[in-house]
Every structure is written in C-alpha cells, then in structure tokens.
C-alpha cells in the first residue's frame, strides 16, 4: 500500500503536537472559507441581457434554463417564468410542480430553451 505524505508546511496544525482544539477549528474554518465559491460580479450590460432573456421567456411562455447562486454554490434550473416581481427584483419560476423565487441579483446565466 502506498502512503501519501503531507508536508508540515501544507498541514501546519495537524503536524504540531501542541495544538489547542480552538486553533484547529479556527484553521479549519479559514481553509473552508478559502474553498468557498464566490460568484462573479456582473456588470449592468450583462444584467440587462439576462433580464431581456427572462422577459422574452415570460412573454412567449417558453422555458428557460437559469444558472443562479444559491448562497453557497451555483445551481441550474430549467423552468417556466410564472411572474416577474419588479418591486422586489425577483422572478418566480415553475419547474414541474416546484415553485422557485430567484432574486435578479443571484442570476449568473439565462438561456432560452427550444423545448422541454
């Protein structure tokens, strides 16, 4: 069996004999934050294009596929636009029997779908 080695530099706290549990938790939290997904910031032109595609899908009653940030990672959803709430800046999507409210600010990508 082949053993993989982790250098002391890569795993500073695990290689030390004298590590307090609080320090280990602190280090694990920092590493988790480094791996956390950060969504891209869209400019006004990109947001305008996304809202135009959402409006087209709503008017035509055609399905679309949206990629959005759920607070932790990107998600994809194929659905129909049921309602556009301009006051709260969000859209209501229906995917089969499920209803999803997605804020415009969380949209990453929108694609019109030819058929479901």
Tab-separated table of N, CA and C in Angstrom:
chain	number	residue	atom	x	y	z
A	1	UNK	N	0.848	-1.176	0.000
A	1	UNK	CA	0.000	0.000	0.000
A	1	UNK	C	0.894	1.239	0.000
A	2	UNK	N	0.553	2.190	-0.821
A	2	UNK	CA	1.348	3.406	-0.963
A	2	UNK	C	0.857	4.469	0.003
A	3	UNK	N	1.754	5.069	0.706
A	3	UNK	CA	1.408	6.085	1.702
A	3	UNK	C	1.654	7.467	1.119
A	4	UNK	N	0.673	8.355	1.257
A	4	UNK	CA	0.851	9.726	0.795
A	4	UNK	C	1.284	10.577	1.976
A	5	UNK	N	2.227	11.413	1.725
A	5	UNK	CA	2.756	12.260	2.792
A	5	UNK	C	2.311	13.693	2.580
A	6	UNK	N	1.991	14.333	3.659
A	6	UNK	CA	1.622	15.741	3.645
A	6	UNK	C	2.739	16.488	4.357
A	7	UNK	N	3.265	17.495	3.687
A	7	UNK	CA	4.361	18.235	4.297
A	7	UNK	C	3.861	19.048	5.485
A	8	UNK	N	4.778	19.370	6.376
A	8	UNK	CA	4.413	20.164	7.551
A	8	UNK	C	3.928	21.548	7.138
A	9	UNK	N	4.476	22.063	6.049
A	9	UNK	CA	4.068	23.378	5.588
A	9	UNK	C	2.617	23.367	5.114
A	10	UNK	N	2.183	22.281	4.443
A	10	UNK	CA	0.822	22.180	3.945
A	10	UNK	C	-0.186	21.965	5.061
A	11	UNK	N	0.208	21.271	6.104
A	11	UNK	CA	-0.716	20.956	7.182
A	11	UNK	C	-0.066	21.330	8.511
A	12	UNK	N	0.109	22.599	8.697
A	12	UNK	CA	0.833	23.134	9.844
A	12	UNK	C	0.274	22.664	11.175
A	13	UNK	N	-1.030	22.756	11.365
A	13	UNK	CA	-1.606	22.430	12.659
A	13	UNK	C	-1.695	20.935	12.909
A	14	UNK	N	-1.920	20.164	11.877
A	14	UNK	CA	-2.014	18.717	12.069
A	14	UNK	C	-0.657	18.115	12.404
A	15	UNK	N	0.407	18.749	11.969
A	15	UNK	CA	1.734	18.203	12.216
A	15	UNK	C	2.296	18.619	13.579
A	16	UNK	N	1.674	19.545	14.226
A	16	UNK	CA	2.150	20.008	15.523
A	16	UNK	C	1.553	19.159	16.649
A	17	UNK	N	2.343	18.909	17.656
A	17	UNK	CA	1.856	18.124	18.798
A	17	UNK	C	1.042	18.978	19.759
A	18	UNK	N	1.330	20.256	19.798
A	18	UNK	CA	0.712	21.125	20.785
A	18	UNK	C	-0.266	22.095	20.125
A	19	UNK	N	-1.407	21.579	19.725
A	19	UNK	CA	-2.422	22.399	19.075
A	19	UNK	C	-3.680	22.356	19.928
A	20	UNK	N	-4.129	23.531	20.282
A	20	UNK	CA	-5.373	23.614	21.029
A	20	UNK	C	-6.553	23.334	20.095
A	21	UNK	N	-7.618	22.753	20.604
A	21	UNK	CA	-8.790	22.488	19.757
A	21	UNK	C	-9.351	23.757	19.112
A	22	UNK	N	-9.286	24.882	19.807
A	22	UNK	CA	-9.786	26.140	19.248
A	22	UNK	C	-8.964	26.549	18.024
A	23	UNK	N	-7.662	26.317	18.091
A	23	UNK	CA	-6.797	26.670	16.968
A	23	UNK	C	-7.066	25.764	15.774
A	24	UNK	N	-7.302	24.497	16.026
A	24	UNK	CA	-7.604	23.556	14.945
A	24	UNK	C	-8.915	23.958	14.264
A	25	UNK	N	-9.937	24.324	15.053
A	25	UNK	CA	-11.218	24.758	14.493
A	25	UNK	C	-11.049	26.048	13.694
A	26	UNK	N	-10.272	26.961	14.216
A	26	UNK	CA	-10.006	28.224	13.542
A	26	UNK	C	-9.337	27.981	12.194
A	27	UNK	N	-8.331	27.112	12.172
A	27	UNK	CA	-7.618	26.787	10.943
A	27	UNK	C	-8.552	26.105	9.939
A	28	UNK	N	-9.401	25.190	10.396
A	28	UNK	CA	-10.342	24.500	9.515
A	28	UNK	C	-11.339	25.494	8.914
A	29	UNK	N	-11.788	26.465	9.703
A	29	UNK	CA	-12.714	27.492	9.210
A	29	UNK	C	-12.069	28.351	8.128
A	30	UNK	N	-10.815	28.717	8.328
A	30	UNK	CA	-10.094	29.523	7.332
A	30	UNK	C	-9.962	28.755	6.027
A	31	UNK	N	-9.615	27.487	6.106
A	31	UNK	CA	-9.476	26.658	4.908
A	31	UNK	C	-10.812	26.497	4.196
A	32	UNK	N	-11.887	26.361	4.937
A	32	UNK	CA	-13.216	26.235	4.346
A	32	UNK	C	-13.601	27.525	3.610
A	33	UNK	N	-13.294	28.669	4.191
A	33	UNK	CA	-13.592	29.947	3.545
A	33	UNK	C	-12.789	30.117	2.258
A	34	UNK	N	-11.579	29.594	2.222
A	34	UNK	CA	-10.768	29.682	1.017
A	34	UNK	C	-11.370	28.861	-0.122
A	35	UNK	N	-12.057	27.766	0.203
A	35	UNK	CA	-12.658	26.910	-0.807
A	35	UNK	C	-14.064	27.361	-1.202
A	36	UNK	N	-14.613	28.309	-0.486
A	36	UNK	CA	-15.982	28.772	-0.725
A	36	UNK	C	-16.097	29.406	-2.108
A	37	UNK	N	-17.214	29.145	-2.777
A	37	UNK	CA	-17.477	29.690	-4.098
A	37	UNK	C	-17.848	31.163	-3.990
A	38	UNK	N	-17.238	31.969	-4.825
A	38	UNK	CA	-17.562	33.397	-4.885
A	38	UNK	C	-18.126	33.670	-6.274
A	39	UNK	N	-19.383	34.086	-6.353
A	39	UNK	CA	-19.986	34.299	-7.674
A	39	UNK	C	-19.364	35.497	-8.381
A	40	UNK	N	-19.342	35.454	-9.705
A	40	UNK	CA	-18.791	36.595	-10.444
A	40	UNK	C	-19.726	37.801	-10.355
A	41	UNK	N	-19.153	38.983	-10.405
A	41	UNK	CA	-19.941	40.217	-10.393
A	41	UNK	C	-20.276	40.572	-11.839
A	42	UNK	N	-21.558	40.677	-12.145
A	42	UNK	CA	-21.991	41.016	-13.491
A	42	UNK	C	-22.148	42.527	-13.621
A	43	UNK	N	-21.762	43.051	-14.782
A	43	UNK	CA	-21.924	44.489	-14.995
A	43	UNK	C	-23.346	44.785	-15.470
A	44	UNK	N	-23.675	46.052	-15.640
A	44	UNK	CA	-25.041	46.461	-15.986
A	44	UNK	C	-25.469	45.908	-17.349
A	45	UNK	N	-24.544	45.851	-18.284
A	45	UNK	CA	-24.873	45.329	-19.616
A	45	UNK	C	-25.253	43.842	-19.539
A	46	UNK	N	-24.488	43.072	-18.791
A	46	UNK	CA	-24.791	41.648	-18.632
A	46	UNK	C	-26.124	41.445	-17.915
A	47	UNK	N	-26.373	42.230	-16.869
A	47	UNK	CA	-27.654	42.131	-16.159
A	47	UNK	C	-28.819	42.504	-17.073
A	48	UNK	N	-28.613	43.474	-17.931
A	48	UNK	CA	-29.644	43.867	-18.892
A	48	UNK	C	-29.958	42.737	-19.871
A	49	UNK	N	-28.920	42.041	-20.324
A	49	UNK	CA	-29.120	40.918	-21.236
A	49	UNK	C	-29.888	39.786	-20.553
A	50	UNK	N	-29.538	39.517	-19.297
A	50	UNK	CA	-30.240	38.468	-18.557
A	50	UNK	C	-31.709	38.816	-18.376
A	51	UNK	N	-31.985	40.060	-17.989
A	51	UNK	CA	-33.384	40.455	-17.768
A	51	UNK	C	-34.165	40.453	-19.084
A	52	UNK	N	-33.523	40.769	-20.200
A	52	UNK	CA	-34.184	40.722	-21.506
A	52	UNK	C	-34.570	39.285	-21.868
A	53	UNK	N	-33.690	38.335	-21.607
A	53	UNK	CA	-33.997	36.930	-21.882
A	53	UNK	C	-35.123	36.420	-20.973
A	54	UNK	N	-35.115	36.827	-19.725
A	54	UNK	CA	-36.191	36.437	-18.805
A	54	UNK	C	-37.513	37.005	-19.303
A	55	UNK	N	-37.512	38.262	-19.747
A	55	UNK	CA	-38.729	38.903	-20.247
A	55	UNK	C	-39.250	38.196	-21.502
A	56	UNK	N	-38.335	37.839	-22.414
A	56	UNK	CA	-38.731	37.123	-23.631
A	56	UNK	C	-39.383	35.785	-23.286
A	57	UNK	N	-38.773	35.041	-22.380
A	57	UNK	CA	-39.321	33.744	-21.986
A	57	UNK	C	-40.690	33.911	-21.339
A	58	UNK	N	-40.851	34.955	-20.544
A	58	UNK	CA	-42.130	35.219	-19.886
A	58	UNK	C	-43.218	35.548	-20.919
A	59	UNK	N	-42.902	36.425	-21.853
A	59	UNK	CA	-43.879	36.829	-22.866
A	59	UNK	C	-44.275	35.670	-23.784
A	60	UNK	N	-43.309	34.858	-24.192
A	60	UNK	CA	-43.586	33.762	-25.118
A	60	UNK	C	-44.076	32.503	-24.397
A	61	UNK	N	-43.933	32.457	-23.081
A	61	UNK	CA	-44.322	31.265	-22.335
A	61	UNK	C	-43.382	30.102	-22.570
A	62	UNK	N	-42.179	30.406	-23.030
A	62	UNK	CA	-41.218	29.339	-23.319
A	62	UNK	C	-40.335	29.061	-22.103
A	63	UNK	N	-39.833	27.841	-22.004
A	63	UNK	CA	-38.967	27.504	-20.874
A	63	UNK	C	-37.589	28.138	-21.022
A	64	UNK	N	-36.913	28.240	-19.914
A	64	UNK	CA	-35.535	28.719	-19.922
A	64	UNK	C	-34.734	27.946	-18.891
A	65	UNK	N	-33.424	28.024	-19.023
A	65	UNK	CA	-32.521	27.430	-18.050
A	65	UNK	C	-31.758	28.566	-17.400
A	66	UNK	N	-31.852	28.653	-16.088
A	66	UNK	CA	-31.143	29.694	-15.353
A	66	UNK	C	-30.043	29.051	-14.508
A	67	UNK	N	-28.940	29.736	-14.450
A	67	UNK	CA	-27.877	29.386	-13.518
A	67	UNK	C	-27.858	30.519	-12.511
A	68	UNK	N	-27.960	30.163	-11.245
A	68	UNK	CA	-28.025	31.177	-10.197
A	68	UNK	C	-27.190	30.734	-9.001
A	69	UNK	N	-26.863	31.692	-8.169
A	69	UNK	CA	-26.090	31.460	-6.961
A	69	UNK	C	-27.058	31.277	-5.811
A	70	UNK	N	-26.992	30.127	-5.136
A	70	UNK	CA	-27.952	29.848	-4.055
A	70	UNK	C	-27.441	30.235	-2.671
A	71	UNK	N	-26.342	30.962	-2.618
A	71	UNK	CA	-25.770	31.367	-1.336
A	71	UNK	C	-24.554	30.539	-0.971
A	72	UNK	N	-24.408	29.371	-1.614
A	72	UNK	CA	-23.265	28.505	-1.357
A	72	UNK	C	-22.556	28.085	-2.633
A	73	UNK	N	-23.335	27.846	-3.681
A	73	UNK	CA	-22.757	27.367	-4.930
A	73	UNK	C	-23.707	27.683	-6.087
A	74	UNK	N	-23.208	27.569	-7.325
A	74	UNK	CA	-24.102	27.807	-8.455
A	74	UNK	C	-25.047	26.624	-8.666
A	75	UNK	N	-26.260	26.912	-9.083
A	75	UNK	CA	-27.281	25.887	-9.371
A	75	UNK	C	-27.873	26.161	-10.741
A	76	UNK	N	-28.311	25.101	-11.410
A	76	UNK	CA	-29.004	25.219	-12.700
A	76	UNK	C	-30.440	24.747	-12.525
A	77	UNK	N	-31.340	25.430	-13.202
A	77	UNK	CA	-32.749	25.100	-13.107
A	77	UNK	C	-33.412	25.366	-14.446
A	78	UNK	N	-34.118	24.378	-14.964
A	78	UNK	CA	-34.916	24.551	-16.179
A	78	UNK	C	-36.364	24.717	-15.743
A	79	UNK	N	-36.991	25.800	-16.166
A	79	UNK	CA	-38.336	26.117	-15.682
A	79	UNK	C	-39.014	27.120	-16.601
A	80	UNK	N	-40.272	27.439	-16.275
A	80	UNK	CA	-41.050	28.478	-16.943
A	80	UNK	C	-41.145	29.681	-16.001
A	81	UNK	N	-41.105	30.874	-16.574
A	81	UNK	CA	-41.265	32.090	-15.786
A	81	UNK	C	-42.761	32.290	-15.541
A	82	UNK	N	-43.153	32.327	-14.286
A	82	UNK	CA	-44.548	32.488	-13.909
A	82	UNK	C	-44.864	33.955	-13.607
A	83	UNK	N	-43.916	34.635	-12.969
A	83	UNK	CA	-44.146	36.017	-12.550
A	83	UNK	C	-42.821	36.749	-12.449
A	84	UNK	N	-42.828	38.019	-12.794
A	84	UNK	CA	-41.655	38.885	-12.617
A	84	UNK	C	-42.056	39.954	-11.614
A	85	UNK	N	-41.428	39.933	-10.459
A	85	UNK	CA	-41.712	40.891	-9.395
A	85	UNK	C	-40.682	42.016	-9.485
A	86	UNK	N	-41.055	43.112	-10.146
A	86	UNK	CA	-40.120	44.214	-10.354
A	86	UNK	C	-39.835	44.984	-9.071
A	87	UNK	N	-40.804	45.033	-8.184
A	87	UNK	CA	-40.620	45.764	-6.930
A	87	UNK	C	-39.551	45.105	-6.058
A	88	UNK	N	-39.633	43.789	-5.920
A	88	UNK	CA	-38.661	43.066	-5.090
A	88	UNK	C	-37.496	42.524	-5.907
A	89	UNK	N	-37.495	42.806	-7.210
A	89	UNK	CA	-36.423	42.411	-8.119
A	89	UNK	C	-36.128	40.907	-8.044
A	90	UNK	N	-37.163	40.121	-8.350
A	90	UNK	CA	-37.016	38.671	-8.352
A	90	UNK	C	-37.976	38.061	-9.365
A	91	UNK	N	-37.718	36.799	-9.714
A	91	UNK	CA	-38.589	36.099	-10.648
A	91	UNK	C	-39.122	34.829	-9.994
A	92	UNK	N	-40.331	34.477	-10.394
A	92	UNK	CA	-40.965	33.268	-9.897
A	92	UNK	C	-40.928	32.241	-11.028
A	93	UNK	N	-40.303	31.087	-10.758
A	93	UNK	CA	-40.157	30.039	-11.756
A	93	UNK	C	-40.916	28.794	-11.332
A	94	UNK	N	-41.485	28.102	-12.332
A	94	UNK	CA	-42.166	26.830	-12.068
A	94	UNK	C	-41.430	25.736	-12.828
A	95	UNK	N	-40.903	24.775	-12.075
A	95	UNK	CA	-40.258	23.601	-12.646
A	95	UNK	C	-41.080	22.396	-12.210
A	96	UNK	N	-41.860	21.867	-13.141
A	96	UNK	CA	-42.821	20.806	-12.856
A	96	UNK	C	-43.770	21.288	-11.767
A	97	UNK	N	-43.774	20.691	-10.579
A	97	UNK	CA	-44.698	21.134	-9.532
A	97	UNK	C	-44.016	22.030	-8.495
A	98	UNK	N	-42.740	22.310	-8.670
A	98	UNK	CA	-41.991	23.131	-7.719
A	98	UNK	C	-41.993	24.602	-8.150
A	99	UNK	N	-42.082	25.483	-7.163
A	99	UNK	CA	-42.023	26.927	-7.393
A	99	UNK	C	-40.734	27.454	-6.758
A	100	UNK	N	-40.018	28.294	-7.500
A	100	UNK	CA	-38.765	28.884	-7.013
A	100	UNK	C	-38.810	30.393	-7.220
A	101	UNK	N	-38.465	31.139	-6.180
A	101	UNK	CA	-38.284	32.585	-6.276
A	101	UNK	C	-36.783	32.836	-6.326
A	102	UNK	N	-36.316	33.504	-7.361
A	102	UNK	CA	-34.885	33.767	-7.505
A	102	UNK	C	-34.676	35.270	-7.685
A	103	UNK	N	-33.905	35.901	-6.813
A	103	UNK	CA	-33.606	37.329	-6.965
A	103	UNK	C	-32.765	37.576	-8.225
A	104	UNK	N	-33.030	38.674	-8.920
A	104	UNK	CA	-32.246	39.019	-10.107
A	104	UNK	C	-30.757	39.099	-9.779
A	105	UNK	N	-30.425	39.573	-8.597
A	105	UNK	CA	-29.024	39.742	-8.208
A	105	UNK	C	-28.287	38.407	-8.119
A	106	UNK	N	-29.012	37.311	-7.990
A	106	UNK	CA	-28.375	35.995	-7.893
A	106	UNK	C	-28.233	35.281	-9.238
A	107	UNK	N	-28.805	35.867	-10.293
A	107	UNK	CA	-28.699	35.243	-11.614
A	107	UNK	C	-27.276	35.337	-12.138
A	108	UNK	N	-26.802	34.237	-12.701
A	108	UNK	CA	-25.473	34.194	-13.304
A	108	UNK	C	-25.555	34.030	-14.814
A	109	UNK	N	-26.552	33.242	-15.270
A	109	UNK	CA	-26.705	32.979	-16.691
A	109	UNK	C	-28.149	32.586	-16.977
A	110	UNK	N	-28.648	32.985	-18.143
A	110	UNK	CA	-30.008	32.626	-18.564
A	110	UNK	C	-29.932	32.172	-20.024
A	111	UNK	N	-30.565	31.042	-20.308
A	111	UNK	CA	-30.594	30.511	-21.671
A	111	UNK	C	-32.026	30.145	-22.015
A	112	UNK	N	-32.471	30.570	-23.191
A	112	UNK	CA	-33.790	30.165	-23.661
A	112	UNK	C	-33.688	28.726	-24.145
A	113	UNK	N	-34.714	27.925	-23.851
A	113	UNK	CA	-34.726	26.517	-24.215
A	113	UNK	C	-35.747	26.326	-25.324
A	114	UNK	N	-35.352	25.623	-26.391
A	114	UNK	CA	-36.261	25.393	-27.519
A	114	UNK	C	-37.426	24.513	-27.103
A	115	UNK	N	-37.157	23.434	-26.379
A	115	UNK	CA	-38.233	22.555	-25.908
A	115	UNK	C	-37.807	21.877	-24.628
A	116	UNK	N	-38.796	21.531	-23.825
A	116	UNK	CA	-38.540	20.853	-22.543
A	116	UNK	C	-38.359	19.391	-22.771
